[in-house]
CSV table of C-alpha atoms in Angstrom, one decimal:
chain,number,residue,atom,x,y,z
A,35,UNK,CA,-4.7,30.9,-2.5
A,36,UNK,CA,-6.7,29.7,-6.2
A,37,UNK,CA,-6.9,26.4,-4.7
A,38,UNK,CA,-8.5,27.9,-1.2
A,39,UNK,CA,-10.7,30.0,-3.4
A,40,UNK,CA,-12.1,27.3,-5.6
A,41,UNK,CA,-12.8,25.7,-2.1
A,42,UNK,CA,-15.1,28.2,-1.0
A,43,UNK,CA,-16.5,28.9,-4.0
A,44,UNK,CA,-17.8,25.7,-4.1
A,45,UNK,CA,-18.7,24.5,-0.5
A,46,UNK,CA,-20.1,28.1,0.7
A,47,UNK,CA,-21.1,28.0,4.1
A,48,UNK,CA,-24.3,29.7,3.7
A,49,UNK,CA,-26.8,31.3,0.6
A,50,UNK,CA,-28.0,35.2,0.6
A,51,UNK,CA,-30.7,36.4,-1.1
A,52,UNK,CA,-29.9,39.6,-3.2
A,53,UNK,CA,-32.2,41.8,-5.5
A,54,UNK,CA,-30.5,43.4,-8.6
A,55,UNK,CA,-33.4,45.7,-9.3
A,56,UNK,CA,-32.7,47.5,-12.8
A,57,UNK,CA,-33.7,47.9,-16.2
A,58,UNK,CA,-32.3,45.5,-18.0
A,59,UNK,CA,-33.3,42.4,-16.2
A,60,UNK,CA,-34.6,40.1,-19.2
A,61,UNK,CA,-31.1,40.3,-20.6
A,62,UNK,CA,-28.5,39.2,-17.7
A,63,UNK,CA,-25.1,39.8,-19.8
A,64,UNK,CA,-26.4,43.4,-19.6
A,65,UNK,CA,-25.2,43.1,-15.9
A,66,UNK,CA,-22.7,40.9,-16.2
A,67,UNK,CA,-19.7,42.9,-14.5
A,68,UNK,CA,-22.1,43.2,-11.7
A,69,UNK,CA,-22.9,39.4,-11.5
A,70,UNK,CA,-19.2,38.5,-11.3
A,71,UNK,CA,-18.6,41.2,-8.9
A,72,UNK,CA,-21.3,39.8,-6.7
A,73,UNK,CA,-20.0,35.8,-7.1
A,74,UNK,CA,-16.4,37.3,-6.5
A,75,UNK,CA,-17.7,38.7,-3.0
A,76,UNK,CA,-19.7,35.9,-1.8
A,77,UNK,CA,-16.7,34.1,-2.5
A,78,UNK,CA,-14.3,35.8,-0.5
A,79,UNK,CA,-17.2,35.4,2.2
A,80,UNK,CA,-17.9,31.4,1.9
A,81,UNK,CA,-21.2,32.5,0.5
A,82,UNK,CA,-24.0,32.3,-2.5
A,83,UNK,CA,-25.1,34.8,-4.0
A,84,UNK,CA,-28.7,33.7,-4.9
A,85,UNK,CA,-29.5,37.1,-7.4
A,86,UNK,CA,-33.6,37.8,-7.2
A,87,UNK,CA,-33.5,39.4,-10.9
A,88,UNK,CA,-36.5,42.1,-10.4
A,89,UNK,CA,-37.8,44.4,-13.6
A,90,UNK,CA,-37.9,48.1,-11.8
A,91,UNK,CA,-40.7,48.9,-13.2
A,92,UNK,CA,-42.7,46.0,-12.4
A,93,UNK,CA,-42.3,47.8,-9.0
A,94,UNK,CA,-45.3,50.3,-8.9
A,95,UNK,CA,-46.4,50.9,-5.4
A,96,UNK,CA,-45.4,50.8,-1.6
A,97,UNK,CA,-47.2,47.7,-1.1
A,98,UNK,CA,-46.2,46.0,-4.0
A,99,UNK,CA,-42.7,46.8,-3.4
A,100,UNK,CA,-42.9,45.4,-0.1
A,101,UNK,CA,-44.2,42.2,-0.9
A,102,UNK,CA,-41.5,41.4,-4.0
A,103,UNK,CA,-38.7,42.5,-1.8
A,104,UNK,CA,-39.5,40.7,1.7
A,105,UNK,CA,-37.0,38.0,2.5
A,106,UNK,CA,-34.5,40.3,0.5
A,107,UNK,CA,-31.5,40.6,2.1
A,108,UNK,CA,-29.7,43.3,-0.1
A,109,UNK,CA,-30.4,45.2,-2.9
A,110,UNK,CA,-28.3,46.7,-5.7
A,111,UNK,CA,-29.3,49.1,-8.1
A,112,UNK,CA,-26.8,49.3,-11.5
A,113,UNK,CA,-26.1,51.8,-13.9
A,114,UNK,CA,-28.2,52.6,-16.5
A,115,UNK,CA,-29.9,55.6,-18.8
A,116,UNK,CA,-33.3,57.0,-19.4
A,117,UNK,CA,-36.2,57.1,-17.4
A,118,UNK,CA,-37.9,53.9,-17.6
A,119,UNK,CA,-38.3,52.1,-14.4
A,120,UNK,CA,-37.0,55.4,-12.3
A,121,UNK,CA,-39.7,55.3,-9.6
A,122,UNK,CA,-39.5,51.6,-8.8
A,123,UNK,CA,-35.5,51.9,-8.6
A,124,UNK,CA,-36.6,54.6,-5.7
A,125,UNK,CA,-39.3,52.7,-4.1
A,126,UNK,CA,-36.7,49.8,-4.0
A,127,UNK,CA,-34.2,51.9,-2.2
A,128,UNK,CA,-36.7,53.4,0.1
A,129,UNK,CA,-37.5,50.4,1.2
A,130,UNK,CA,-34.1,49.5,1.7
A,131,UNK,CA,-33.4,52.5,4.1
A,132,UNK,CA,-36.5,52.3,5.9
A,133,UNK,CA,-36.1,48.8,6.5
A,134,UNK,CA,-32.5,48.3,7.1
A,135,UNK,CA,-31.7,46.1,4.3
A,136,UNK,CA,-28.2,46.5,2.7
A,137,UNK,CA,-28.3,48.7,-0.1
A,138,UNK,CA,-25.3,49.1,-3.0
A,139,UNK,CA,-25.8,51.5,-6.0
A,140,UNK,CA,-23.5,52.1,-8.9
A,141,UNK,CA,-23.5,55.1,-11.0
A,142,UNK,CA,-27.5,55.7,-11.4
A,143,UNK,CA,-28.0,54.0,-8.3
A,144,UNK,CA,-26.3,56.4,-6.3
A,145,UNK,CA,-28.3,58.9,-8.1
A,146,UNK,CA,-31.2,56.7,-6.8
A,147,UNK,CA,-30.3,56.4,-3.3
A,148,UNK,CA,-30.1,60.9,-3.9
A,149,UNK,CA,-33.5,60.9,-4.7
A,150,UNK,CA,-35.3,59.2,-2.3
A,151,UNK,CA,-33.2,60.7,0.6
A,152,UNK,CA,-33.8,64.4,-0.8
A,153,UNK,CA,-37.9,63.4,-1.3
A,154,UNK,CA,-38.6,61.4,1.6
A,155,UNK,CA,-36.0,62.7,4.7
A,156,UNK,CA,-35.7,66.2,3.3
A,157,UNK,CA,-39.2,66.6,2.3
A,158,UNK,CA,-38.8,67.6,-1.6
A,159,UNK,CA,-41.1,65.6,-2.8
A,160,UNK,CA,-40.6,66.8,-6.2
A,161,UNK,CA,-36.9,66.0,-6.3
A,162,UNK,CA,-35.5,64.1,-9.3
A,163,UNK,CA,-32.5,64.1,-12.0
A,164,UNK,CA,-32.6,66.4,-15.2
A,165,UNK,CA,-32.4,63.4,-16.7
A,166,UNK,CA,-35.8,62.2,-16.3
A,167,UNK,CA,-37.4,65.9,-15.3
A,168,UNK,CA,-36.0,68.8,-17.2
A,169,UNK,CA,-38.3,70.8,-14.8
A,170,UNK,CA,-37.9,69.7,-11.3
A,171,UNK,CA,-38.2,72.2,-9.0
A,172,UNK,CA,-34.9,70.1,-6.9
A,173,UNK,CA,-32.8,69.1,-9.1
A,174,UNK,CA,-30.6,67.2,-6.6
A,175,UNK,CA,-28.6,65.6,-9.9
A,176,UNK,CA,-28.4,67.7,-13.0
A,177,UNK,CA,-26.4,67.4,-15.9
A,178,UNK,CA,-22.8,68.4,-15.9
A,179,UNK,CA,-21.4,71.7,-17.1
A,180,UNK,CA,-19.2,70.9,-19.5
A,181,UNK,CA,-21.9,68.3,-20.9
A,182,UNK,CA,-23.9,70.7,-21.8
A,183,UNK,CA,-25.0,70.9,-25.4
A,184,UNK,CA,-23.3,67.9,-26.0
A,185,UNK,CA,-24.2,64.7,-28.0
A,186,UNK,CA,-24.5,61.5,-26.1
A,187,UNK,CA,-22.1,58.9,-27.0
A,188,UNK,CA,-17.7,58.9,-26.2
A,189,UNK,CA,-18.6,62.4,-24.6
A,190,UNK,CA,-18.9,60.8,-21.2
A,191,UNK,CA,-17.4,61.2,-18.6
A,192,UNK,CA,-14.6,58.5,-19.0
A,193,UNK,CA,-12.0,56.4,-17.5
A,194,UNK,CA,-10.1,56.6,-14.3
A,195,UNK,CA,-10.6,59.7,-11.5
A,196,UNK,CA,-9.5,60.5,-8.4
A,197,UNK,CA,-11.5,60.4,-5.4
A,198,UNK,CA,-10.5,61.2,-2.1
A,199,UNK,CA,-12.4,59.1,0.9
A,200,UNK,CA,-13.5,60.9,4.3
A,201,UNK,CA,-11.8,58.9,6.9
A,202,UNK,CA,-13.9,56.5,9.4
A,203,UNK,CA,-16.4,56.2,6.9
A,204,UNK,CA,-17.7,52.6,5.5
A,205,UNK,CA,-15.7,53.2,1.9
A,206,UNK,CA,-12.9,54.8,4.0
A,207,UNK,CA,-13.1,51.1,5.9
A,208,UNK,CA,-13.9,48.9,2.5
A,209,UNK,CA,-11.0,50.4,1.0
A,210,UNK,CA,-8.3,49.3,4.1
A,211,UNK,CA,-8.1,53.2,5.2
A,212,UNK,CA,-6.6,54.0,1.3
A,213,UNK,CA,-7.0,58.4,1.3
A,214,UNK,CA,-7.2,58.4,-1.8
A,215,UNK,CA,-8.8,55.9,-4.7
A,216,UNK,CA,-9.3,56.0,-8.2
A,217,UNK,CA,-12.2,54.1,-9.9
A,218,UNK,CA,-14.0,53.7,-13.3
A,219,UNK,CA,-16.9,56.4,-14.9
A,220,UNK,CA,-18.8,56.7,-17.4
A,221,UNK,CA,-21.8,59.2,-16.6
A,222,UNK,CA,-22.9,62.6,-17.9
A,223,UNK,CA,-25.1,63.7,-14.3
A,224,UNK,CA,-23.5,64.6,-11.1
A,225,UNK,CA,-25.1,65.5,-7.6
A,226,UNK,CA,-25.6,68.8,-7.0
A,227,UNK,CA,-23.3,70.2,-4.2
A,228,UNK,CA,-26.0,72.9,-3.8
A,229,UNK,CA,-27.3,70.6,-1.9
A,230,UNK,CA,-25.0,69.1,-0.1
A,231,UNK,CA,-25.3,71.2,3.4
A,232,UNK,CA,-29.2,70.0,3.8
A,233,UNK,CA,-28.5,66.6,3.2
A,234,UNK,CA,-25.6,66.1,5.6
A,235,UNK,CA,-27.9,68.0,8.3
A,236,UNK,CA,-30.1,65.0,8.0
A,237,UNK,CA,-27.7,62.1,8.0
A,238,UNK,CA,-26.0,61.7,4.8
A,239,UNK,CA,-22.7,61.6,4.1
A,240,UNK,CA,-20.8,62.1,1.3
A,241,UNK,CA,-17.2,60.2,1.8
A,242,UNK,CA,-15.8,60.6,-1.5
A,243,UNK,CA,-15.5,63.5,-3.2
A,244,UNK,CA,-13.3,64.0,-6.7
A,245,UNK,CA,-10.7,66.7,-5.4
A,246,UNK,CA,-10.1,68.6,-9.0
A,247,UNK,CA,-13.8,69.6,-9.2
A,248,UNK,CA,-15.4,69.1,-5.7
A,249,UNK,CA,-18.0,66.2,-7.5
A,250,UNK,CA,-19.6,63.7,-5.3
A,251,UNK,CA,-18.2,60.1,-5.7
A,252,UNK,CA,-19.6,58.1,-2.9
A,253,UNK,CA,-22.7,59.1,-0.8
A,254,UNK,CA,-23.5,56.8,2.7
A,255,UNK,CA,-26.8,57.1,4.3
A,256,UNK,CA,-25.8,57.4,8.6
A,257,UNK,CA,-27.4,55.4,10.8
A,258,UNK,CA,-28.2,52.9,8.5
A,259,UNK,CA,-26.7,49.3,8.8
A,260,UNK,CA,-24.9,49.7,5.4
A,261,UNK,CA,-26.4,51.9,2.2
A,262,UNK,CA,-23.5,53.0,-0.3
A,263,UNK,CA,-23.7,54.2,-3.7
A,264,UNK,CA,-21.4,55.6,-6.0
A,265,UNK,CA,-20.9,57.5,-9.1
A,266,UNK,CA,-18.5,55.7,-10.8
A,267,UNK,CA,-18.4,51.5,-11.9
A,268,UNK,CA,-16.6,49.2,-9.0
A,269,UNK,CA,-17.8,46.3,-10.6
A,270,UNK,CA,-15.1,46.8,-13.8
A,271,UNK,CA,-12.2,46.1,-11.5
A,272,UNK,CA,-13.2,43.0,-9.5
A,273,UNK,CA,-11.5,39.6,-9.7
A,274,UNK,CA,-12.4,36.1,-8.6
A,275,UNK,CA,-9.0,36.1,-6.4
A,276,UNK,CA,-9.4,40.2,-5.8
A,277,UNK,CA,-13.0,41.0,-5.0
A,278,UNK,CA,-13.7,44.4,-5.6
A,279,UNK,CA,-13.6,46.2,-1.8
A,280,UNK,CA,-16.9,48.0,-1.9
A,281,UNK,CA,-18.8,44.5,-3.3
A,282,UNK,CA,-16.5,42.9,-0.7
A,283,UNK,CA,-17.9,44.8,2.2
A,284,UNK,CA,-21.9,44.6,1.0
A,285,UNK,CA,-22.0,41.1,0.8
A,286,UNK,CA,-20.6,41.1,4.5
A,287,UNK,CA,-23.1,43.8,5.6
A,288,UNK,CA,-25.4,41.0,4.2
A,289,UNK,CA,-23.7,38.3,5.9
A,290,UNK,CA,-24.1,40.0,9.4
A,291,UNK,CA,-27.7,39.5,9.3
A,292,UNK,CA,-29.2,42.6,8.4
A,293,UNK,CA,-31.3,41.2,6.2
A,294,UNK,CA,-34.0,39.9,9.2
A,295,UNK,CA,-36.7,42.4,8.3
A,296,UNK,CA,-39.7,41.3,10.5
A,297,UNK,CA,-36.8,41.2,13.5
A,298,UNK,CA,-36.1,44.8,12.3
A,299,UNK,CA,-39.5,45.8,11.9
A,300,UNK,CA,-40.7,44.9,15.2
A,301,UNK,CA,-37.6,46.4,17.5
């Protein structure tokens, strides 16, 4: 199995083109996980991962964001903290949902992907995080209860949760039809399940919830070709012989050619 491995890893069949559109970009080990987690997935696919390293906020406008992102055929948006290159890490996903391209965020960029849907399909366009708007009129992710007053730092939310998937859904399918996961965290926001009957009335779904507290793991825009993100850190638990199932299944998405925008945009 190794040996058949080291075979594909080294005589891939084809090259994709994928965005990591964060904060951090100048300093790559800062994504590191994520890196590996991506080369572990082309991998398992006979494919090259050719990452487009792209500052967030060098993203400032529609147009702009259109022009750095065509020929993109996925986009991942990591974790991260603050509020520094926020609105580009939301044009980036808006342009992946409007224009079909394959979209995976972890931790903030599931909080991301929440955003955009909740300003541009449910028409707050005010929406944002606590995080970076203490006085949002929508605030679709807030910080948690029991955060609260709390200094930043081992208070995070920590370690290993539950989360139970929604069957017939693309993690229920990444993760081989598993009920029930349990993944890495480390975050202090959560989405706000106040929410949560507006959004799934316009086509998102939320297919993994944590069943002690009813928190939103894993949010799937319908209807789109693939667009995942989720609270907690896949990338921590993938292996060059064991790619991690949710990295596993974008880099097929962006194997299945998805990623033809100009065929997409004129259908």
């Amino acid at each position: 199995d190794w040996t058949a491995m080291v075979q594909r890893l080294y005589h891939p069949e084809r090259t994709v083109r994928v965005a990591l559109v964060g904060k951090y970009t100048e300093l790559h080990d800062a994504y590191l996980s994520v890196v590996e987690s991506l080369l572990h997935a082309g991998t398992a696919h006979s494919t090259a991962v050719d990452i487009d390293w792209i500052d967030a906020s060098t993203l400032t406008d529609d147009t702009v964001t259109a022009a750095r992102l065509a020929g993109i055929q996925g986009i991942v948006v990591p974790g991260g903290f603050g509020d520094r290159g926020i609105e580009g890490m939301i044009r980036a996903a808006h342009f992946a949902r409007t224009a079909g391209v394959p979209y995976l965020g972890l931790c903030l960029g599931m909080q991301i992907l929440v955003i955009e849907f909740a300003r541009h399909v449910l028409g707050l366009p005010q929406a944002h995080s606590t995080e970076m708007d203490r006085d949002t009129p929508d605030p679709v992710i807030a910080l948690m209860p029991d955060q609260n007053g709390v200094v930043l730092g081992g208070t995070l939310r920590l370690g290993k949760f539950r989360c139970a998937l929604t069957p017939g859904t693309l993690a229920h399918r990444a993760y081989d039809g598993a009920a029930e996961i349990g993944e890495r965290h480390r975050h202090r926001y959560e989405f706000m399940n106040s929410y949560r009957p507006a959004f799934e009335a316009a086509g998102a779904c939320f297919s993994g919830v944590n069943p002690e507290r009813d928190l939103v793991e894993i949010t799937e825009i319908t209807g789109h070709p693939w667009m995942l993100g989720v609270q907690f850190h896949p990338e921590f638990k993938s292996r060059p012989n064991r790619p991690q199932p949710l990295f596993r299944e974008f880099i097929g998405a962006v194997c299945e050619g998805y990623s033809d925008v100009s065929l997409r945009r004129n259908s």
